Amino acid sequence: MNYEKHITVLGSTGSIGTQALDMASFSDYQVDALAFGSNIRLGEEQIRKFKPKYVAVSHETSAKDLKIAVADTNTKVFSGKDAVCEMLEYLHSDVCINAISGFNGLRPTLSAIEKFPRIGLANKETIVAAGEIVMQKAKEKACEIIPVDSEHSAIFQCLEGNRGKTIRRILLTCSGGPFFSKTLEQMQNVTVADALGHPTWRMGAKITIDSATLMNKGLELIEAMHLFAVSPEKIEIIIHRESIIHSMVEYNDRAVIAQLGVSDMRLPIQYAVTYPEREISPCEPLDFTKLGKLTFFSPDRPNFPLLSLAENVAAKGGILPCVMNAANEEAVGLFLQEKIRFTEISDLVSETVNGYINIDHPTLAEIETANISARKLVRNKII
Ligand code: NDP
Ligand code: MG
């Protein structure tokens, strides 16, 4: 078969990864390589279906078991914590979709920039923690970073044909999450199951909790600053409960361009692969007559303090976005393990960020050190 596009999917067993593979089936993309952490049951299924040349599994024991399970295939398995970067050395796909969750996606992004003409970037933590370094390196290597995050894909689409024109504002939309209109007091005793009940999107656990605290929007603010080279004052966050408008750009003449669609991540994933073309998609069409109302509100900063924290951190820059991201990953992990309350996430992240001395233009080594030390600070606070 003559495949049009070759793709590599990092984080293939996750929410975005499985949808990326769904798109690969739908559009007949050749899947050159996969990477995941430890879900070898699903990983084996993916290997048998997509027949990739290479697979990287970061969890050593899982990799060992997988090697035995797929010994009858032609897929080479890389294992261990550096497996993804080692595997990327061998690859030349058209697009690398990075849908690894968390800071662990950073090194793979940097390796992919060296080898691929394009990255479809879902892993927002990469840009939050090391935006300057990543964007600079992508420029040097002429690697296109096409956002997969739905809001950033929307902004990217709203900028098309208008690049270089004066942007007045970027309007970054936010669903408000499951606790929209609740007070901090009402959120004291919410459970993990309550926080995982996102109203409009089905996603991995970490980003779903971030959507409940509104930290996700804070991370997205920093992501947008780097991806589109705009200052934080030009980005306005608007609650839009229905998640139909995925974001907007307002130009100097007050024209506002929006991108709309059903809540289906396959659309931005596909666009990151096909850009600047648009191909047939399996997504449902938007039926305006069934939409009813589209509603908009200002975010409730006093009851969702992580949003203001992220706005401050975005304005200060330096090492603080990395520290905030690391503290948040750790605190969300502790909440998911039921070791802290929901409202303690914001306390722990705020205390960690506020106690940190900033470093301007941090190096990669400084970023990696801060990622470890901020997590340690969070863990020490709960002992
Ligand atoms: P999931 O938790 O569902 O999936 C994460 C994936 O990353 C899994 O395949 C996991 O493997 C893999 N993984 C984790 N650590 C490593 C590692 N060290 N090496 C290799 N693979 C690893 O997350 P999501 O798909 O929800 O999110 C992925 C990224 O996309 C996040 O950065 C998120 O913020 C972003 N995003 C997600 C959206 C969504 O709709 N889900 C929307 C917008 C952005 P395994 O499970 O096998 O261990
Ligand atoms: Mg998003």
Short mmCIF file of N, CA and C in Angstrom, two decimals, residues 29 151 158 165 217 286:
data_model
loop_
_atom_site.label_atom_id
_atom_site.label_comp_id
_atom_site.label_asym_id
_atom_site.label_seq_id
_atom_site.Cartn_x
_atom_site.Cartn_y
_atom_site.Cartn_z
N TYR A 29 -2.52 6.37 7.60
CA TYR A 29 -1.14 6.80 7.80
C TYR A 29 -0.31 5.58 8.17
N GLU A 151 -7.40 24.34 22.10
CA GLU A 151 -7.46 25.82 22.09
C GLU A 151 -6.35 26.38 21.21
N CYS A 158 -7.04 30.32 13.62
CA CYS A 158 -7.54 31.71 13.51
C CYS A 158 -6.45 32.66 13.01
N LYS A 165 -0.31 40.32 11.05
CA LYS A 165 -1.29 41.39 11.32
C LYS A 165 -1.32 41.63 12.83
N LYS A 217 -5.86 25.82 32.40
CA LYS A 217 -5.92 27.07 31.63
C LYS A 217 -4.68 27.91 31.91
N LEU A 286 -20.97 19.86 13.27
CA LEU A 286 -21.61 20.72 14.26
C LEU A 286 -23.00 21.06 13.74
#
